[in-house]
PDB file of C-alpha atoms and ligand atoms in Angstrom:
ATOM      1  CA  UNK G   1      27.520 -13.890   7.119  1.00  0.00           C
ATOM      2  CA  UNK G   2      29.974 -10.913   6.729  1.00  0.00           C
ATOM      3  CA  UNK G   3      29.128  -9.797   3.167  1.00  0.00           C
ATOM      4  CA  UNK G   4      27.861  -5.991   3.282  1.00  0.00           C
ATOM      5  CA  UNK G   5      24.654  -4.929   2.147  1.00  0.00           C
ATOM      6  CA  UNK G   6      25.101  -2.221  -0.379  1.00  0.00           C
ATOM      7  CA  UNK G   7      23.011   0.810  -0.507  1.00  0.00           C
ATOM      8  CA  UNK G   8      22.911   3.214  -3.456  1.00  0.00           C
ATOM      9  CA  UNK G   9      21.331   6.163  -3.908  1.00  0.00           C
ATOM     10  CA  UNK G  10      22.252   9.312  -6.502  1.00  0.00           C
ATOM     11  CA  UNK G  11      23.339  11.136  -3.695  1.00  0.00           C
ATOM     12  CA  UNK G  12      23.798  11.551  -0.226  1.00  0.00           C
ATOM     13  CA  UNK G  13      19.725  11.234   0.402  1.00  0.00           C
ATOM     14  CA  UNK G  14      20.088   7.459   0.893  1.00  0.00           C
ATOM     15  CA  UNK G  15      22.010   7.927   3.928  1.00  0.00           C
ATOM     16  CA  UNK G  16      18.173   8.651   5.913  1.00  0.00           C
ATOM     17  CA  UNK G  17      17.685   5.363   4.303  1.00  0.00           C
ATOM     18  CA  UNK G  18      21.322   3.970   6.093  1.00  0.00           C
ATOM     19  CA  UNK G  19      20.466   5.378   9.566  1.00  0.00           C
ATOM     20  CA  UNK G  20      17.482   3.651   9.616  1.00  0.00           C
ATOM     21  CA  UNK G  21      19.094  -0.317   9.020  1.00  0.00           C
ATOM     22  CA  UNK G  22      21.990   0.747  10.953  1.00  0.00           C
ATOM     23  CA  UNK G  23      19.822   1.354  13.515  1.00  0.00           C
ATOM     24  CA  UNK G  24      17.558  -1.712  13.578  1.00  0.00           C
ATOM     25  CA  UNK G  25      20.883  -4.089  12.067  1.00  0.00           C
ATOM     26  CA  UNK G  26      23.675  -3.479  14.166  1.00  0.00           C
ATOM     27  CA  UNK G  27      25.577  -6.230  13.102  1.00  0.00           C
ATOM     28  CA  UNK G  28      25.811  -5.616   9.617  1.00  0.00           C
ATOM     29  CA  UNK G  29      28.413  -3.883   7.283  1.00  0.00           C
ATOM     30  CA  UNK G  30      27.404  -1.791   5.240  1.00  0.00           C
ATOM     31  CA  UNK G  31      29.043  -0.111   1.467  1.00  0.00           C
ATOM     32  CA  UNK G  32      26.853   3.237   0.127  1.00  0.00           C
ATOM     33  CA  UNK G  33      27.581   4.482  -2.741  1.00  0.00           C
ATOM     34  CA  UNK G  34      26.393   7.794  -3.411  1.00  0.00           C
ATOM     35  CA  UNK G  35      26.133   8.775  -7.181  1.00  0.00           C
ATOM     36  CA  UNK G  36      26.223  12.673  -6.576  1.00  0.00           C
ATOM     37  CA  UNK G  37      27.973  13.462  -9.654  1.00  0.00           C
ATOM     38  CA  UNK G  38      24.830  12.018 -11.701  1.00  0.00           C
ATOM     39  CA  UNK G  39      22.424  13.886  -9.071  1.00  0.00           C
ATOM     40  CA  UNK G  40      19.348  14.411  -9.778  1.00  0.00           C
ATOM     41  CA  UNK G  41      18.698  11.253 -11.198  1.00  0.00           C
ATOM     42  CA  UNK G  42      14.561  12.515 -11.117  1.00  0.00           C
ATOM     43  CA  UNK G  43      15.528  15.036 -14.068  1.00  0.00           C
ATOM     44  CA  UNK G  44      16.985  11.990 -16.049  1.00  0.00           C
ATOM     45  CA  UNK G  45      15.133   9.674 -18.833  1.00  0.00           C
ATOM     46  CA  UNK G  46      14.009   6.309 -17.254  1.00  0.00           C
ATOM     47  CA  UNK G  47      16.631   4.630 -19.542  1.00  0.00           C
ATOM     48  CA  UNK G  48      19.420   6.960 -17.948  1.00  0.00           C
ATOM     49  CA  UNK G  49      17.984   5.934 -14.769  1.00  0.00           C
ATOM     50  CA  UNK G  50      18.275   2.446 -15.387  1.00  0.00           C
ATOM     51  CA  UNK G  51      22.345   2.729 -16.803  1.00  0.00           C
ATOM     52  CA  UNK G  52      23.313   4.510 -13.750  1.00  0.00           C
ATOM     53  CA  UNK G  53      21.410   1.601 -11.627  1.00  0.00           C
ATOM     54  CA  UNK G  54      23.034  -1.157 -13.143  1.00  0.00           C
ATOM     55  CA  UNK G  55      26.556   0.830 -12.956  1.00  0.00           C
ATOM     56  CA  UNK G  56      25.756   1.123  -9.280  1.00  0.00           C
ATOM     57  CA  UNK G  57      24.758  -2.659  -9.140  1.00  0.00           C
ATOM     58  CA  UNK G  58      27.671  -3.989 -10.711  1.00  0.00           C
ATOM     59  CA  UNK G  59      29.910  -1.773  -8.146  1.00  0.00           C
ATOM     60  CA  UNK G  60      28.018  -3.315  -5.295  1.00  0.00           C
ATOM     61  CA  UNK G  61      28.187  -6.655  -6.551  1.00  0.00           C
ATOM     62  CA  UNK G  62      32.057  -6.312  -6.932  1.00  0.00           C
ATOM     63  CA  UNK G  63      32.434  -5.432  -3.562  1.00  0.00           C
ATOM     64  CA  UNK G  64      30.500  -9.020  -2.742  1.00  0.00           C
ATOM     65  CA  UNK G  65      27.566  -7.402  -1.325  1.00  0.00           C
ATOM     66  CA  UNK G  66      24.713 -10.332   0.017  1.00  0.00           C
ATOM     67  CA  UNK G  67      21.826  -7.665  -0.765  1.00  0.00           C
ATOM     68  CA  UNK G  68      20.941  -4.013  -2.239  1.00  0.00           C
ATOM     69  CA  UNK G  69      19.148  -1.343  -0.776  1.00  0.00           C
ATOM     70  CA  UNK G  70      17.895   1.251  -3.737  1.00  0.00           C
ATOM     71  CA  UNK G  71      17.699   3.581  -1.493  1.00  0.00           C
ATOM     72  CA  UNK G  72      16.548   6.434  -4.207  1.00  0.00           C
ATOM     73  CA  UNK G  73      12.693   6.378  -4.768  1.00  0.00           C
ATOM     74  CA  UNK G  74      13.435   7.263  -8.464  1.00  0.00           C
ATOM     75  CA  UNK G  75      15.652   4.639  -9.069  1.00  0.00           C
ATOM     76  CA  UNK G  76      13.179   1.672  -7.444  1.00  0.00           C
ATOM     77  CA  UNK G  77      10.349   3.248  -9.400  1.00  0.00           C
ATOM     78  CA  UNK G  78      12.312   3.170 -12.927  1.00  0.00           C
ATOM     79  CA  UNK G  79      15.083  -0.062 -12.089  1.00  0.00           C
ATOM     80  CA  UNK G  80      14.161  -2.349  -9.886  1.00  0.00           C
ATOM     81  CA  UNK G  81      12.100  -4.129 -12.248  1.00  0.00           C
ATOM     82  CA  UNK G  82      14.654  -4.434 -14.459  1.00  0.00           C
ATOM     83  CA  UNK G  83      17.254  -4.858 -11.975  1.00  0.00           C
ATOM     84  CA  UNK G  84      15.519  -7.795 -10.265  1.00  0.00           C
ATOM     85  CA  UNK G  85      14.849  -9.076 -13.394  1.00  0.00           C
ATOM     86  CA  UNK G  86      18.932  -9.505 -14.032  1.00  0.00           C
ATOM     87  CA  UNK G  87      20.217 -10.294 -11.007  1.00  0.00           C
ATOM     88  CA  UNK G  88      20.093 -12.945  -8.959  1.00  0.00           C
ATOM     89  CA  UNK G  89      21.053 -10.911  -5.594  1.00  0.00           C
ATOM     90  CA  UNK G  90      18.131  -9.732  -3.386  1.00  0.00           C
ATOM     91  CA  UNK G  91      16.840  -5.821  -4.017  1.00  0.00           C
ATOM     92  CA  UNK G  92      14.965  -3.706  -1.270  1.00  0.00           C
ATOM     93  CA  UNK G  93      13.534  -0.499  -2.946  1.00  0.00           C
ATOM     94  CA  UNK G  94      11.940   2.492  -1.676  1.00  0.00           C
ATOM     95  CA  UNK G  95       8.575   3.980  -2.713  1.00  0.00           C
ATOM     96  CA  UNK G  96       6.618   7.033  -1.351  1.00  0.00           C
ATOM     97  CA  UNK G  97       4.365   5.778   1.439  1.00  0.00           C
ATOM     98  CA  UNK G  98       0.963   6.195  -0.094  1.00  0.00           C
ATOM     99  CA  UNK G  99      -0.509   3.366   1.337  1.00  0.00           C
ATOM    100  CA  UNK G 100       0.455   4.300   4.976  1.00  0.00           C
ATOM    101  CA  UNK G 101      -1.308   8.187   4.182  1.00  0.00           C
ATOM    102  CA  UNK G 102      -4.078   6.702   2.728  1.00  0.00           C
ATOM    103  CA  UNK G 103      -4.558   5.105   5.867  1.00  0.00           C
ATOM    104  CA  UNK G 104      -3.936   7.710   7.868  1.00  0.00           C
ATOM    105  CA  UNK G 105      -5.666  10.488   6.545  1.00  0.00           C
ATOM    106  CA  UNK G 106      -8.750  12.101   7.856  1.00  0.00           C
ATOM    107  CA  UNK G 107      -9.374  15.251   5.271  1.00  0.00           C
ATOM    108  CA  UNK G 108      -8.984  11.923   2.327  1.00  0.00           C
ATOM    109  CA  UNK G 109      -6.696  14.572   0.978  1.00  0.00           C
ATOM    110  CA  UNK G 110      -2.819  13.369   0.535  1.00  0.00           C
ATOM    111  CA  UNK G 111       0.459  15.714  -0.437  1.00  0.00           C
ATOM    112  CA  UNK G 112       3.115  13.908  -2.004  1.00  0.00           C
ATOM    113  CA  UNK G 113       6.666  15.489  -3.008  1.00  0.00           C
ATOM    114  CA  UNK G 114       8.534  13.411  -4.892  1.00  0.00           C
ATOM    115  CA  UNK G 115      11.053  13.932  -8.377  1.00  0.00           C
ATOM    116  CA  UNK G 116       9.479  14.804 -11.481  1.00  0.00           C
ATOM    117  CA  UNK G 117      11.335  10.739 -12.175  1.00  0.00           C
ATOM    118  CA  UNK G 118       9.318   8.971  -9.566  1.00  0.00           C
ATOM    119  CA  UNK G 119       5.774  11.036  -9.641  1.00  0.00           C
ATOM    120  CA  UNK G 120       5.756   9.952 -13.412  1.00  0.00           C
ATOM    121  CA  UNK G 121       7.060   6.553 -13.109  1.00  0.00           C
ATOM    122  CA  UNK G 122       4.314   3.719 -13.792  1.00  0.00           C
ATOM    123  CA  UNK G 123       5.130   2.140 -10.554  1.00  0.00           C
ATOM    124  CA  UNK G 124       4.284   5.137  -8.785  1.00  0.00           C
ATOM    125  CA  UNK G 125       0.951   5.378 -10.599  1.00  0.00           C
ATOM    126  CA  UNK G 126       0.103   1.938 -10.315  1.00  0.00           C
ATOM    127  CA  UNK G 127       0.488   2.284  -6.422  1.00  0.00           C
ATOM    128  CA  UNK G 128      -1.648   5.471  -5.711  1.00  0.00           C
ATOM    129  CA  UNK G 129      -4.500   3.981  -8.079  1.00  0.00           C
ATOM    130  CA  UNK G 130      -4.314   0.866  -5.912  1.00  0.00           C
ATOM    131  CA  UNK G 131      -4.122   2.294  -2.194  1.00  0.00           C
ATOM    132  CA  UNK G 132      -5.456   5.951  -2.760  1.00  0.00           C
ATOM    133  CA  UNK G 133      -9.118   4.816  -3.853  1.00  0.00           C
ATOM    134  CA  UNK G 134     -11.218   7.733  -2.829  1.00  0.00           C
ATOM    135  CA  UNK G 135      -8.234   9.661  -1.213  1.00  0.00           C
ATOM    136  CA  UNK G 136      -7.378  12.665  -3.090  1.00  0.00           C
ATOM    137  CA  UNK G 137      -3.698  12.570  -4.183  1.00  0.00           C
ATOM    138  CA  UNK G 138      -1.892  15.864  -4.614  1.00  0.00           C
ATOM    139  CA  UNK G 139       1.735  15.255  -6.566  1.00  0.00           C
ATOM    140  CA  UNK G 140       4.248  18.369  -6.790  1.00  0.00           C
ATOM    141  CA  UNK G 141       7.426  18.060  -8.159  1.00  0.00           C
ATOM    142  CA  UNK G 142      10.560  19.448  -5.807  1.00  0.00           C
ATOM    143  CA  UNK G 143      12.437  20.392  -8.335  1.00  0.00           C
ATOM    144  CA  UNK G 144      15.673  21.802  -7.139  1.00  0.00           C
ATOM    145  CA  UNK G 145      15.738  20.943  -3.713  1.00  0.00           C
ATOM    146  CA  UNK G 146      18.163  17.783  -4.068  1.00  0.00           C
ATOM    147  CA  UNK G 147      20.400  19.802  -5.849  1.00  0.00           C
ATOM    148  CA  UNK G 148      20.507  22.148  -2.728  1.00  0.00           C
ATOM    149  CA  UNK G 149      20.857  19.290  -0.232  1.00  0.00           C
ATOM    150  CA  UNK G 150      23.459  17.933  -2.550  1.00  0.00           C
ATOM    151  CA  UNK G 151      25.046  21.208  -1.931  1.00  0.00           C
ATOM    152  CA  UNK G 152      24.806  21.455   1.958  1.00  0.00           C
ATOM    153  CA  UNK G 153      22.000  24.195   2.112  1.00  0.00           C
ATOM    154  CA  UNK G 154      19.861  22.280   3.233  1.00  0.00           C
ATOM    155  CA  UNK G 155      19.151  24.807   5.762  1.00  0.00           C
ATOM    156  CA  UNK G 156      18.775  28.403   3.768  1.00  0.00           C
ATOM    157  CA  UNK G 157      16.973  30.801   2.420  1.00  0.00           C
ATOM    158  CA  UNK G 158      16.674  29.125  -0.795  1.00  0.00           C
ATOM    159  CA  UNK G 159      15.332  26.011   0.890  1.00  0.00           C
ATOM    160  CA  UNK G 160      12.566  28.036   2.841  1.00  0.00           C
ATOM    161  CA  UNK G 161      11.506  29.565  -0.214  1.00  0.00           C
ATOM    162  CA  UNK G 162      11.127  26.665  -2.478  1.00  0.00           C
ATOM    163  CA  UNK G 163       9.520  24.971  -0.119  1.00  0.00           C
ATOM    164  CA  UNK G 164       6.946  27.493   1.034  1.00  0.00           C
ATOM    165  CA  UNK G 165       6.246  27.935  -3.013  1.00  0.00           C
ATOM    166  CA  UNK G 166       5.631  23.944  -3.387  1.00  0.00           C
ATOM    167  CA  UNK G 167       3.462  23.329  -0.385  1.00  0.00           C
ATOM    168  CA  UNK G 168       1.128  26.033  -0.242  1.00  0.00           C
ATOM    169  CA  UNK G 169      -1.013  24.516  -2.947  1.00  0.00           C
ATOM    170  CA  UNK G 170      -1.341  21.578  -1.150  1.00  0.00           C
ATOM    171  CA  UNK G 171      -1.942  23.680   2.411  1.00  0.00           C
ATOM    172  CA  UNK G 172      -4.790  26.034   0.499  1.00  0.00           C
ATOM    173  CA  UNK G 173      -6.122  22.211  -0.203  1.00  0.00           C
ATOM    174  CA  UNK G 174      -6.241  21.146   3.328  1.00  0.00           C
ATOM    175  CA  UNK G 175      -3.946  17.965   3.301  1.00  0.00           C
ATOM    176  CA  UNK G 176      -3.204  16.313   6.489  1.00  0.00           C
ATOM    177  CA  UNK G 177      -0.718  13.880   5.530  1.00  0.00           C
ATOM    178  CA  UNK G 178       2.923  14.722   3.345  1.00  0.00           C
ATOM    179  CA  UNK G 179       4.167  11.687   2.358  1.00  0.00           C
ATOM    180  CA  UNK G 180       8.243  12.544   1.251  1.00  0.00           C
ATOM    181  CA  UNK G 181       8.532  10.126  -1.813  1.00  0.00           C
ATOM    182  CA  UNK G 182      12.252  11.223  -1.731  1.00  0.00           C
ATOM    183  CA  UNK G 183      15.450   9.895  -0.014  1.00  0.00           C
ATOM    184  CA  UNK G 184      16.656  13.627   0.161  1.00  0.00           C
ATOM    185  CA  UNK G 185      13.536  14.580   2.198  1.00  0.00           C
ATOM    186  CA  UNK G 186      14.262  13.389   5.620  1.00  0.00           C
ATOM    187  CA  UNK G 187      17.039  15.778   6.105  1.00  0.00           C
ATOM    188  CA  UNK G 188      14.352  18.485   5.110  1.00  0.00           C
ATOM    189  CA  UNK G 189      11.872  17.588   7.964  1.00  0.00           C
ATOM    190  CA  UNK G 190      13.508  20.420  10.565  1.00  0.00           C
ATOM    191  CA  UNK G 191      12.524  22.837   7.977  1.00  0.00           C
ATOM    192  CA  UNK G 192       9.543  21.693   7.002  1.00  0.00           C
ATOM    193  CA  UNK G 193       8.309  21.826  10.436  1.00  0.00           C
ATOM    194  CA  UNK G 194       8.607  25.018  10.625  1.00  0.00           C
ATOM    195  CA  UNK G 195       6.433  25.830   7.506  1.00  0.00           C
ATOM    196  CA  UNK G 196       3.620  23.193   7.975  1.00  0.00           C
ATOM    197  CA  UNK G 197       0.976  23.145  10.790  1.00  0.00           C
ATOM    198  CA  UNK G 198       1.458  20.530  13.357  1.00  0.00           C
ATOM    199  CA  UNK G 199      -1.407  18.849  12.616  1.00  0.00           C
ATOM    200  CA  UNK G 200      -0.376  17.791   9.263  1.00  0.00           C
ATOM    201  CA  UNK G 201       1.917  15.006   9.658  1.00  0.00           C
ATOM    202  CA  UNK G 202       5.193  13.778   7.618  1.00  0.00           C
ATOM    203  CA  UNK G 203       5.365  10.324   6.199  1.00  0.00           C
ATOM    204  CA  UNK G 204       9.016   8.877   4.763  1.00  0.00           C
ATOM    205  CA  UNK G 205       9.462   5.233   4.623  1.00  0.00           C
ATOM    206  CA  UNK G 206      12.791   4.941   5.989  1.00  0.00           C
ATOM    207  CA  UNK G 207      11.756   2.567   8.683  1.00  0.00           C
ATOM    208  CA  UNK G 208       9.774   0.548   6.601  1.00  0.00           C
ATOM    209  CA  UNK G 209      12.769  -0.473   4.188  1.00  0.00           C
ATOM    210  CA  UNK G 210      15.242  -0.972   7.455  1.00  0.00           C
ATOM    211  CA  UNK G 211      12.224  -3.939   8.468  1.00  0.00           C
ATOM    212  CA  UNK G 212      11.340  -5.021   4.963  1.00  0.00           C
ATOM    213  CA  UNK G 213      15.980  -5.422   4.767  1.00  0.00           C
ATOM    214  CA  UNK G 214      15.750  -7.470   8.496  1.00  0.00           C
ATOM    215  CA  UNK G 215      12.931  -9.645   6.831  1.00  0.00           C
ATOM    216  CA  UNK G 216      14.129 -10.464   3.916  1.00  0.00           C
ATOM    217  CA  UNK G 217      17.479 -11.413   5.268  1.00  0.00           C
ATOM    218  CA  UNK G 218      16.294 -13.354   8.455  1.00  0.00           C
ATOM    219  CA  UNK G 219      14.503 -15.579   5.282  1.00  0.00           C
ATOM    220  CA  UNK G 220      17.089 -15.936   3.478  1.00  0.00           C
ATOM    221  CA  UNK G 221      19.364 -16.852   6.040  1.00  0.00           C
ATOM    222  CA  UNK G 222      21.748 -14.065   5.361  1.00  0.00           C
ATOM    223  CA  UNK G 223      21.856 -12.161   8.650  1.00  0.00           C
ATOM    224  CA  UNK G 224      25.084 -11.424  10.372  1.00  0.00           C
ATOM    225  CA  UNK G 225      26.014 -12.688  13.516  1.00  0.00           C
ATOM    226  CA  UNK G 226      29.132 -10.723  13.373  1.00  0.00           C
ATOM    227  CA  UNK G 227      30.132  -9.931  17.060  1.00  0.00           C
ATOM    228  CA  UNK G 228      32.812  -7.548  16.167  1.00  0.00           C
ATOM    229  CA  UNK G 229      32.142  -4.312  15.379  1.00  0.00           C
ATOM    230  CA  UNK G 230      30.220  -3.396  12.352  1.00  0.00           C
ATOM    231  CA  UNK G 231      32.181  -1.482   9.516  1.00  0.00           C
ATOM    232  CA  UNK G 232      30.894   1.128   7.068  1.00  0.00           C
ATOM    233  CA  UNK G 233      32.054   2.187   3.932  1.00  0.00           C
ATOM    234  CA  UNK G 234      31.024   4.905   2.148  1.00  0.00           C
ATOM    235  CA  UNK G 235      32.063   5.977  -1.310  1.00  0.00           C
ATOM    236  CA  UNK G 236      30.716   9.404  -3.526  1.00  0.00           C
ATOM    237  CA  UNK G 237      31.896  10.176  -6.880  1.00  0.00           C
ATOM    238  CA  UNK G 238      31.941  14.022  -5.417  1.00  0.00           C
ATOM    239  CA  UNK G 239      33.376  15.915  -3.201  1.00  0.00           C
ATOM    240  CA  UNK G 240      33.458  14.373   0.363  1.00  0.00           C
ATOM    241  CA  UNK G 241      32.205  16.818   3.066  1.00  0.00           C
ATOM    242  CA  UNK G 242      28.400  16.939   2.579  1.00  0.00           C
ATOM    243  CA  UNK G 243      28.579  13.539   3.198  1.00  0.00           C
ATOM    244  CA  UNK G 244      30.887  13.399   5.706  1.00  0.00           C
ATOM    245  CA  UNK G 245      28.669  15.904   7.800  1.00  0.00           C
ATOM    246  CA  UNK G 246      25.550  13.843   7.240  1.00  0.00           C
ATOM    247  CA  UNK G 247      27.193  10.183   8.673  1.00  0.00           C
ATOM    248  CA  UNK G 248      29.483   9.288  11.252  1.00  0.00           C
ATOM    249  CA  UNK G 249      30.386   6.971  14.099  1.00  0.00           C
ATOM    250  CA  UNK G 250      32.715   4.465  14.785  1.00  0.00           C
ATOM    251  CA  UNK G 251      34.354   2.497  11.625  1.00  0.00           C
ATOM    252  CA  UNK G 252      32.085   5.067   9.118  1.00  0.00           C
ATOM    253  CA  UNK G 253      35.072   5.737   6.830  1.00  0.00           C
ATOM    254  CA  UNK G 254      33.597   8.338   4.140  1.00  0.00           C
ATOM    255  CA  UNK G 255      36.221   7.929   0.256  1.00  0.00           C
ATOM    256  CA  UNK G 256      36.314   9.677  -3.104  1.00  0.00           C
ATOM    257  CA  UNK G 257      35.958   7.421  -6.085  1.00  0.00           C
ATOM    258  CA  UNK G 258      35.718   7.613  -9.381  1.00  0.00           C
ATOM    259  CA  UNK G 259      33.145   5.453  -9.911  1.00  0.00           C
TER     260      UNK G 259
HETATM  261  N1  LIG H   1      17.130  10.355  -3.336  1.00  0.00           N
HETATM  262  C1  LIG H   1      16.537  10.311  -4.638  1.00  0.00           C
HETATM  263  C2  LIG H   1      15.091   9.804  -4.525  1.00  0.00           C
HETATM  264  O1  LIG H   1      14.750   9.204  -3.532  1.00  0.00           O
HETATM  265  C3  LIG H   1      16.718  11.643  -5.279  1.00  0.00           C
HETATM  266  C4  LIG H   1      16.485  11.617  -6.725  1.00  0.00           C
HETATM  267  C5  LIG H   1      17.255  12.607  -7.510  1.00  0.00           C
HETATM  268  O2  LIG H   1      18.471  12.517  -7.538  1.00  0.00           O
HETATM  269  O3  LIG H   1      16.605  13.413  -8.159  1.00  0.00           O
HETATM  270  O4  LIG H   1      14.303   9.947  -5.421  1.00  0.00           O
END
């Protein structure tokens, strides 16, 4: 089947998300909208969360696309209820990986940064009291960094300070797993690396979503056997080059739209 999947996020963090099923579906096209003129959605009311989701939605669905990818942790944790609720196309969303930590975790003592929209989301809450029994959960805000990864400093000063001012409470506190419960995050990793000990390790759950996509297609009979080469489309409501430097390839065409 040719349809695209559509992926939205409210910015160019989604595209960690996009890697990820490129990566494990080859054959499939692919339309992202990034929403960076509404970024950060996790400074927004859970009802302006929900309109810009359904304005994304409806885009998607224009463009014919056979499934959606919220590729925005604060959007899945506020819409997808709502949005699976109302349409009849299959949604994949994205939460932070608490259950993987929880898992994982040796000191029982988990960091999660997230948006101040997903950490006080219900969905969010109703996950770490389900697979962080016993584990101790430590939630900090990152307020500010999407708005510098929105802005291509993703690398900078600024970054490294915020940063080293958000995780040294959980450091003090001994945490051995950092779950990023953000699309953004990903592209923060390089940096992080260099503030964190090695021993603590980084959780996203970009892979997860690219298998949980490949799943839920292969049932529904919706995966592409598309021998030709695969075409992306990807469409921001900004300006164009922070974008541009974070995707590429062959038949990645990268637009400005008002939409
Ligand atoms: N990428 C979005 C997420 O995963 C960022 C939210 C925002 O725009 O604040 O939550």
């Amino acid at each position: 089947m040719l349809a695209p999947i559509g992926i939205f996020d409210s910015g160019v963090g989604g595209t960690s998300i996009w890697k990820e099923v490129v990566k494990m579906l080859p054959h499939e096209n692919t339309i992202y909208l990034a929403d960076s003129a509404n970024a950060p959605y996790g400074e927004k009311s859970k009802e302006e969360i929900l309109q810009l989701s359904i304005k994304n939605t409806e885009f998607l669905l224009k463009q014919g696309c056979k499934l959606i990818i919220v590729a925005c942790n604060t959007a899945t944790t506020n819409a997808i209820d709502y949005l699976r609720a109302h349409y009849s196309v299959p949604f994949i969303g994205i939460e932070p990986a608490i259950k993987p930590a929880a898992l994982h975790t040796k000191t029982k003592k988990v960091g999660v940064l997230a948006t101040k929209g997903t950490l006080s989301s219900s969905l969010f809450h109703n996950t770490s009291k389900l697979f962080a029994e016993g584990i101790t959960v430590l939630e900090q805000e990152g307020k500010g960094l999407v708005e510098l990864i929105e802005a291509g400093k993703t690398d900078s000063r600024e970054m490294r300070t915020l940063l080293t001012k958000f995780l040294n409470p959980m450091l003090d506190q001994e945490i051995d797993c950092l779950v990023l419960g953000c699309t953004h995050y990903p592209y923060l990793i390089p940096v992080l690396k260099e503030i964190i000990p090695a021993n603590i390790t980084i959780i996203d759950s970009g892979e997860a979503v690219a298998r949980q996509t490949k799943a839920v297609l292969g049932n529904l009979g919706l995966l592409s056997e598309n021998q030709q080469p695969s075409v992306h489309q990807f469409y921001t409501n900004k300006e164009v080059s922070v974008l541009k430097s974070l995707v590429g390839g062959p038949n990645v065409e990268v637009s400005y739209l008002d939409f």
